[in-house]
Amino acid sequence: MFAIEINDIKKEIADRVLFEIPHVTANRGERIGIVGRNGLGKTTLLEIMAGVTTPDQGFVTRNGTAGYLPQILPEDAKLSGGEKTRKAVQRILAEQPNLLFADEPTSNLDVDSVKHLERQWKRYAGTLFVISHDRMFLDAICTTIWELDQAQITVYPGNYSAYETQKVRERESAEAGYERYQTKKRQLEDAKSHHEKTAHGLRTPNKRFTAKEIRSAKPGKGVQEKKQHKAVKAIEQRIDRLDKVDKPYQQKAIKITLPESSQMKQGNTVIRANKLSAQAGKRTLFSDVTFSLKSGGKIALIGKNASGKTTFLRQIMNANEAITRGDKVKIGYFDQQLKQVDLTKTLWENIKEVSIHDDQMNRDCLGSLQFVPDDLPKSTTVLSGGERVKLALAMILLSDANVLILDEPTNYLDINAMKALEELIAGYSGTVLFVSHDRTFVRRVATHILALENGEITLFEGSYADWENSKKTSISRGEEDNLLIEMEMSAIAAKLMEPRLTASEKAELEQRYQEIVAKRK
């Protein structure tokens, strides 16, 4: 029996059809990730499946109880976003629903909390439907991916990586199909051109011939010319009958290069911290932090929720006396308030206001973030939250700033937009310091890691994968040290049981035992 069955559902907003799905099912125990660009109706579809919203037509059959975790949770001044999410997850799991529907459950969670959620939902025995932009999370828990695109659902078996692999194959197949179409069309057009030239040659007399020779040749040439025109007509019909194949869209790589006047020499120090400290009330967030960041680096600031990451970024922005900036440093700052977006202007006017690049680069950058030409004259007041985030990021990337500080730039972005931002940052010639809990984004972008842990900030020169491996190595060494300590404690305990020990030997062994216990603690 199916866990859920969708039959002929349709949903419209204003004059636009969000989706029209004839039939799709999910089996019991499946864990399904729903993916697709912002604005296509993923949340609406999830709400319809959960029974929170009704479709304009059609129906959904659910076999069992349903639990729904919305993206926007009720306000609670006592709890942070991450705490609210964790509390809501525990409440729903305690209800033990047969079907669980979750909308962006990882958006307010730090990495450790996301990993904990992965472990919980792997043990969940019911059927799970989740919308998430966290690709590693989808990889860890999903058994199936539903892609919402062009108002339809396409089902892909496997996790997100398997889905991406299949999409690559589809794109390669589409490109091969386009090439076959173009090759066949060129062949027919060349044949058509040949027959047209032959017909033209028959119609135009050779200047060396006399008038009598031309008159005597006309009847035969006329028949041949008609044959050529008939062949041209037949080829035109064959061209018309070809199944037209559109060229698959391919995003071109964009490199945003700062002008020489804004460039800093590779390896120069852009930001230096010397004994930087900060508190939240009576709680010390970090203290005596010392490091320097070099130009051209892409540095990820990572740490748990409420560890002080945003406070640290504001210390840099507010020119704390423990922070020194390079002489040519000009900072561009992105936060969730999107203060740089002027809501009285159009999208294009906002870009032109700050960009130091030509119009082609401006359009390329906007295009990579999924804006189309029709979006350029739009008032920013009609843009969605995700679209305003993308506009704010484009404005910062195209400005004259040579050091970008980005606080959670991946929130509210769909996966395609995050991939585009990864490419833009990789092709940006300045320095980028950013905070993101999205592990895939950090893994693909960061060249250095600033880790905020236990009140300390440590600069690691290497990628996120290298940093994770170093953590595993240190944990392994710690486990090895613990094993050696346990062995020594066991050996001392055995010696203490020996009856021939003198009082001084026993006292010495007991003192050593207490030293090892203290070391283990």
XYZ file of C-alpha atoms in Angstrom:
521
model
C 0.000 0.000 0.000
C 1.233 3.510 -0.840
C 2.076 5.924 1.971
C 0.681 8.760 -0.144
C -0.968 9.046 -3.551
C -1.442 12.246 -5.573
C -4.170 12.312 -8.215
C -4.712 15.099 -10.754
C -3.820 17.957 -8.410
C -3.524 21.464 -9.786
C -2.658 24.743 -8.082
C -2.710 28.245 -9.551
C -1.576 31.601 -8.192
C -3.191 34.551 -9.985
C -2.967 33.564 -13.683
C 0.029 31.250 -13.263
C -0.157 27.479 -12.919
C 2.236 26.472 -10.134
C 1.924 22.773 -10.867
C -0.382 20.272 -12.507
C 0.470 16.711 -11.411
C -1.519 13.809 -12.913
C -0.298 11.009 -10.635
C 2.605 10.276 -8.298
C 3.013 7.980 -5.296
C 5.431 7.290 -2.452
C 5.972 3.993 -0.664
C 6.077 3.506 3.075
C 9.485 4.188 4.604
C 10.742 6.324 1.699
C 12.632 9.519 2.530
C 11.940 11.956 -0.275
C 13.746 15.227 -0.945
C 11.772 17.824 -2.931
C 14.006 20.098 -5.026
C 13.483 22.892 -7.560
C 14.085 26.598 -8.054
C 12.582 29.209 -5.727
C 9.081 30.284 -6.666
C 8.007 27.047 -8.381
C 5.679 25.982 -5.562
C 7.643 23.462 -3.455
C 6.233 24.763 -0.163
C 2.682 24.869 -1.561
C 3.017 21.281 -2.789
C 4.285 20.157 0.633
C 1.376 21.922 2.358
C -1.128 20.221 0.037
C 0.418 16.801 0.715
C 0.354 17.471 4.471
C -3.288 18.575 4.339
C -2.503 22.163 5.399
C -3.612 23.635 2.040
C -6.168 22.390 -0.476
C -5.483 22.113 -4.233
C -7.638 23.870 -6.841
C -8.495 20.443 -8.212
C -7.627 16.801 -7.569
C -6.980 15.051 -4.268
C -4.277 13.501 -2.083
C -4.698 10.164 -0.290
C -2.638 9.799 2.914
C -2.376 6.437 4.662
C -1.724 7.276 8.294
C -1.218 10.302 10.512
C 0.734 13.337 9.319
C 3.152 15.718 11.046
C 4.087 19.083 9.491
C 7.176 21.200 10.252
C 6.784 24.619 8.570
C 9.700 26.760 7.447
C 8.579 29.719 9.564
C 7.973 28.689 13.182
C 5.993 30.721 15.760
C 7.936 33.525 17.428
C 9.423 32.804 20.838
C 11.575 35.547 22.347
C 13.232 33.058 24.709
C 14.479 30.779 21.944
C 16.893 31.228 19.045
C 15.981 30.027 15.546
C 17.982 26.840 16.037
C 16.413 26.154 19.441
C 12.921 26.619 17.999
C 13.677 24.170 15.202
C 15.110 21.540 17.550
C 12.108 21.872 19.881
C 9.636 21.569 16.975
C 11.413 18.463 15.622
C 11.318 16.753 19.034
C 7.610 17.563 19.427
C 6.722 16.072 16.012
C 8.848 12.947 16.502
C 7.208 12.398 19.906
C 3.841 12.251 18.112
C 5.219 9.392 15.953
C 3.374 10.347 12.732
C 3.261 7.899 9.828
C 4.123 10.715 7.399
C 6.409 13.624 8.239
C 6.547 16.789 6.070
C 9.398 19.244 6.757
C 10.099 22.573 5.025
C 13.757 23.714 5.229
C 14.394 22.143 8.665
C 18.160 22.832 8.546
C 18.089 26.571 7.751
C 18.632 27.708 11.384
C 20.801 24.818 12.555
C 24.566 24.699 12.973
C 26.548 21.794 11.533
C 26.465 19.655 14.700
C 22.690 20.105 14.986
C 22.211 19.154 11.326
C 24.266 15.998 11.834
C 22.139 15.143 14.883
C 18.979 15.656 12.810
C 20.404 13.334 10.145
C 20.918 10.596 12.738
C 17.375 11.053 14.092
C 15.672 10.959 10.701
C 17.675 7.962 9.519
C 16.071 6.077 12.408
C 12.585 7.434 11.631
C 10.403 4.504 10.516
C 7.716 6.515 8.715
C 7.666 8.239 5.326
C 9.531 11.545 5.165
C 9.127 14.447 2.723
C 11.656 17.251 3.096
C 12.448 20.492 1.272
C 16.055 21.493 1.873
C 18.844 23.419 0.149
C 21.453 21.481 2.168
C 22.856 19.024 -0.364
C 24.856 16.983 2.159
C 21.725 16.632 4.299
C 19.740 15.401 1.282
C 22.587 13.008 0.494
C 22.627 11.637 4.024
C 18.908 10.930 4.477
C 17.103 10.715 1.108
C 16.236 7.534 -0.777
C 14.347 9.398 -3.543
C 14.361 12.897 -5.074
C 11.271 14.620 -6.492
C 12.154 17.471 -8.846
C 9.509 20.151 -9.355
C 10.094 21.828 -12.715
C 7.848 23.166 -15.482
C 4.787 22.526 -13.266
C 5.502 18.774 -13.132
C 7.112 16.248 -10.767
C 9.920 13.989 -12.016
C 10.959 11.133 -9.705
C 14.654 10.181 -9.395
C 15.720 7.133 -7.330
C 18.572 7.595 -4.877
C 19.948 10.533 -2.903
C 20.882 14.017 -4.132
C 24.229 12.937 -5.596
C 22.487 10.211 -7.615
C 19.999 12.838 -8.814
C 22.820 15.165 -9.890
C 24.515 12.314 -11.760
C 21.290 11.584 -13.626
C 20.821 15.276 -14.446
C 24.338 15.372 -15.913
C 23.481 12.386 -18.109
C 20.251 14.064 -19.219
C 22.145 17.248 -20.081
C 24.777 15.284 -22.028
C 22.003 13.431 -23.872
C 20.250 16.728 -24.659
C 23.505 18.233 -25.953
C 24.139 15.160 -28.122
C 20.574 15.364 -29.463
C 21.046 19.031 -30.271
C 24.302 18.287 -32.100
C 22.621 15.518 -34.143
C 19.793 17.904 -35.048
C 22.226 20.648 -36.062
C 24.346 18.218 -38.124
C 21.323 16.875 -40.015
C 19.959 20.362 -40.574
C 23.325 21.566 -41.951
C 23.516 18.579 -44.300
C 20.064 19.308 -45.686
C 20.770 23.039 -45.975
C 24.034 22.289 -47.851
C 22.132 19.973 -50.229
C 19.470 22.637 -50.735
C 22.136 25.253 -51.443
C 23.781 22.899 -54.004
C 20.495 22.376 -55.912
C 19.740 26.125 -55.829
C 23.166 26.918 -57.309
C 22.707 24.239 -59.985
C 19.287 25.672 -60.917
C 20.741 29.164 -61.069
C 23.551 27.941 -63.358
C 21.015 26.360 -65.734
C 19.017 29.577 -65.799
C 22.043 31.832 -66.535
C 23.543 31.328 -70.056
C 27.281 31.021 -70.553
C 28.609 34.181 -72.233
C 30.729 32.078 -74.661
C 27.626 30.538 -76.241
C 26.009 32.066 -79.344
C 22.305 33.042 -79.344
C 21.510 30.049 -81.575
C 23.282 27.649 -79.162
C 21.395 29.138 -76.191
C 18.013 28.788 -77.996
C 18.724 25.165 -78.927
C 19.722 24.283 -75.309
C 16.730 25.963 -73.571
C 14.184 23.085 -73.658
C 16.597 20.621 -72.028
C 17.811 23.131 -69.474
C 14.258 24.032 -68.487
C 13.492 20.420 -67.607
C 16.693 20.132 -65.577
C 16.007 23.422 -63.793
C 12.537 22.204 -62.792
C 14.114 19.042 -61.384
C 16.489 21.139 -59.282
C 13.620 23.313 -57.945
C 11.645 20.175 -57.155
C 14.634 18.800 -55.238
C 14.945 22.131 -53.329
C 11.247 21.966 -52.413
C 11.601 18.364 -51.181
C 14.594 19.272 -49.026
C 12.734 22.265 -47.525
C 9.921 19.912 -46.548
C 12.412 17.534 -44.927
C 13.889 20.450 -42.957
C 10.387 21.474 -41.821
C 9.648 17.907 -40.735
C 12.763 17.696 -38.555
C 11.916 17.590 -34.839
C 13.331 20.882 -33.633
C 15.747 20.510 -30.721
C 16.515 23.636 -28.682
C 20.054 24.236 -27.534
C 20.387 23.173 -23.862
C 21.093 26.067 -21.526
C 24.683 26.149 -20.344
C 25.830 28.601 -17.700
C 29.088 30.240 -18.734
C 31.812 30.747 -16.150
C 32.049 34.346 -14.944
C 35.202 35.918 -13.560
C 34.628 39.205 -11.714
C 37.998 40.951 -11.825
C 38.493 44.102 -9.803
C 40.107 47.075 -11.554
C 43.787 47.599 -10.873
C 43.073 50.569 -8.597
C 41.073 48.294 -6.238
C 43.302 45.228 -6.483
C 45.502 44.150 -3.599
C 48.657 42.170 -4.195
C 48.183 38.445 -3.595
C 49.414 37.496 -0.145
C 49.145 40.972 1.386
C 47.425 41.146 4.778
C 43.886 42.523 4.505
C 42.696 42.009 8.101
C 44.761 41.387 11.240
C 43.366 40.610 14.703
C 45.547 41.086 17.788
C 44.146 39.864 21.126
C 40.546 40.401 20.036
C 37.880 39.618 22.646
C 34.096 39.884 22.856
C 31.317 39.198 25.346
C 27.551 38.709 25.258
C 26.324 39.969 28.607
C 28.466 38.215 31.184
C 29.392 35.380 28.825
C 32.750 35.497 27.040
C 32.316 34.594 23.369
C 36.029 34.603 22.531
C 39.198 36.119 23.922
C 42.806 36.888 22.964
C 42.174 36.017 19.308
C 45.180 36.675 17.052
C 45.475 35.916 13.314
C 45.850 37.591 9.909
C 43.912 37.090 6.662
C 45.673 37.370 3.294
C 44.274 38.866 0.089
C 42.598 36.586 -2.414
C 41.543 34.014 0.189
C 38.028 32.599 0.517
C 37.697 32.150 4.278
C 34.794 30.329 5.961
C 33.992 31.321 9.552
C 32.442 28.258 11.184
C 31.094 27.556 14.656
C 28.009 26.530 16.594
C 24.866 28.651 16.914
C 25.306 31.553 19.374
C 29.088 31.040 19.471
C 29.716 34.646 18.371
C 30.239 34.498 14.591
C 28.044 37.510 13.756
C 29.565 39.431 16.694
C 33.022 38.706 15.286
C 32.044 40.028 11.842
C 30.614 43.190 13.411
C 33.877 43.708 15.293
C 35.610 43.851 11.922
C 32.961 46.161 10.442
C 33.008 48.511 13.447
C 36.804 48.863 13.316
C 37.466 47.434 16.779
C 40.812 48.670 18.110
C 42.108 45.087 18.115
C 41.428 44.869 14.355
C 43.810 46.321 11.738
C 42.887 46.616 8.049
C 45.216 46.887 5.072
C 45.656 50.379 3.557
C 43.691 49.656 0.346
C 40.966 47.537 1.960
C 37.393 48.452 1.085
C 34.768 46.209 2.684
C 31.417 45.165 1.235
C 29.072 43.697 3.888
C 26.098 41.401 3.385
C 23.670 40.525 6.155
C 20.095 39.300 6.319
C 18.711 42.857 6.655
C 19.583 43.604 2.974
C 20.090 47.281 3.771
C 21.943 47.944 0.504
C 18.824 47.229 -1.618
C 16.922 50.466 -2.338
C 13.209 49.557 -2.513
C 12.383 52.816 -4.308
C 14.410 51.726 -7.351
C 14.231 48.982 -9.962
C 16.499 45.962 -9.965
C 18.660 47.397 -12.762
C 18.850 50.847 -11.090
C 20.150 49.202 -7.909
C 22.865 47.423 -9.891
C 23.868 50.536 -11.864
C 24.058 52.527 -8.636
C 26.961 50.452 -7.283
C 28.550 48.496 -10.142
C 32.009 49.427 -11.409
C 31.711 46.966 -14.318
C 30.209 47.285 -17.792
C 26.599 46.406 -18.595
C 27.530 43.033 -20.120
C 29.242 41.903 -16.893
C 26.267 43.200 -14.888
C 23.859 41.180 -17.041
C 26.081 38.068 -16.929
C 26.274 38.212 -13.141
C 22.499 38.677 -12.790
C 21.869 35.939 -15.358
C 24.006 33.461 -13.440
C 21.781 34.165 -10.411
C 18.715 33.231 -12.513
C 17.484 36.741 -13.306
C 16.108 37.127 -16.846
C 16.001 40.321 -18.985
C 12.339 40.884 -18.062
C 13.381 41.146 -14.384
C 15.691 44.132 -14.898
C 12.998 46.883 -15.005
C 11.038 45.354 -12.101
C 10.543 47.348 -8.919
C 12.434 45.710 -6.062
C 9.222 45.803 -4.008
C 7.774 42.962 -6.135
C 10.836 40.712 -5.739
C 10.591 37.693 -3.458
C 12.812 37.382 -0.385
C 15.155 35.008 -2.217
C 15.350 37.354 -5.221
C 16.268 40.307 -2.977
C 19.022 38.195 -1.407
C 20.417 37.413 -4.880
C 20.207 41.097 -5.891
C 22.053 42.175 -2.725
C 24.791 39.601 -3.395
C 25.132 40.733 -7.025
C 25.417 44.369 -5.877
C 28.253 43.519 -3.472
C 30.111 41.341 -5.991
C 29.915 44.041 -8.677
C 30.894 46.935 -6.378
C 34.369 48.401 -5.844
C 34.791 46.510 -2.545
C 37.841 44.229 -2.503
C 37.017 42.415 0.757
C 33.538 40.888 1.001
C 32.065 39.904 4.368
C 29.004 37.698 3.908
C 26.869 36.657 6.895
C 24.798 33.582 5.934
C 24.515 34.392 2.200
C 23.070 30.947 1.437
C 19.920 31.326 3.542
C 16.793 31.634 1.341
C 18.706 30.548 -1.791
C 17.666 27.462 -3.734
C 20.320 24.907 -4.707
C 20.777 26.273 -8.244
C 21.322 29.793 -6.887
C 23.858 28.457 -4.372
C 25.764 26.705 -7.147
C 25.816 29.984 -9.083
C 27.086 31.855 -6.018
C 29.820 29.228 -5.573
C 30.990 29.891 -9.141
C 30.808 33.684 -8.714
C 32.863 33.646 -5.503
C 35.393 31.231 -7.030
C 35.782 33.634 -9.984
C 35.992 36.773 -7.807
C 39.499 38.263 -7.606
C 39.070 39.850 -4.158
C 38.959 38.381 -0.635
C 35.805 36.795 0.807
C 35.093 36.076 4.495
C 31.782 34.299 4.925
C 29.572 32.454 7.388
C 27.512 29.511 6.178
C 26.179 26.333 7.782
C 25.822 24.711 4.352
C 28.633 22.153 4.328
C 28.619 21.650 0.546
C 28.922 25.403 -0.034
C 31.777 25.696 2.473
C 33.479 22.608 1.038
C 33.375 23.992 -2.533
C 34.264 27.621 -1.807
C 36.583 27.897 1.202
C 40.364 27.970 0.822
C 40.820 28.676 4.559
C 38.798 27.943 7.712
C 38.339 30.241 10.721
C 37.014 27.895 13.407
C 35.293 29.443 16.443
C 35.348 26.741 19.118
C 35.371 26.852 22.922
C 35.961 30.607 23.046
C 38.885 30.486 20.637
C 39.197 31.363 16.934
C 41.793 29.379 14.999
C 42.853 29.965 11.392
C 43.334 26.757 9.406
C 45.111 27.115 6.068
C 43.349 24.574 3.905
C 39.949 23.462 2.662
C 36.980 22.336 4.753
C 37.712 18.700 3.845
C 41.322 19.143 5.049
C 40.058 20.726 8.271
C 37.612 17.861 8.876
C 40.395 15.328 8.275
C 42.642 17.143 10.742
C 39.836 17.019 13.311
C 39.420 13.288 12.754
C 43.166 12.817 13.144
C 43.206 14.743 16.434
C 40.206 12.724 17.684
C 41.960 9.490 16.712
C 45.074 10.613 18.578
C 42.947 11.469 21.591
C 41.318 8.044 21.524
C 44.771 6.443 21.260
C 45.996 8.505 24.249
C 42.930 7.465 26.250
C 43.598 3.809 25.454
C 47.202 4.117 26.668
C 46.015 5.827 29.857
C 43.451 3.083 30.496
C 46.144 0.434 30.006
C 48.505 2.182 32.446
C 45.715 2.569 35.033
C 44.946 -1.151 34.742
C 48.623 -2.027 35.159
C 48.953 0.137 38.321
C 45.718 -1.273 39.745
C 47.125 -4.806 39.247
C 50.398 -3.879 40.980
C 48.536 -2.371 43.927
C 47.002 -5.803 44.517
C 50.423 -7.393 45.043
C 50.922 -8.388 48.719
C 54.698 -7.755 48.860
C 54.479 -3.989 48.228
C 56.175 -1.757 50.789
C 54.278 1.225 52.149
C 56.458 3.683 50.192
C 56.014 1.718 46.920
C 52.259 1.599 47.457
C 52.120 5.347 48.169
C 54.170 6.061 45.029
C 51.862 3.895 42.870
C 48.750 5.526 44.352
C 50.159 8.995 43.626
C 50.915 7.971 40.025
C 47.400 6.516 39.701
C 45.829 9.823 40.823
C 48.026 11.743 38.330
C 46.768 9.520 35.469
C 43.146 9.896 36.602
C 43.582 13.672 36.528
C 45.160 13.450 33.063
C 42.251 11.346 31.759
C 39.738 13.891 33.095
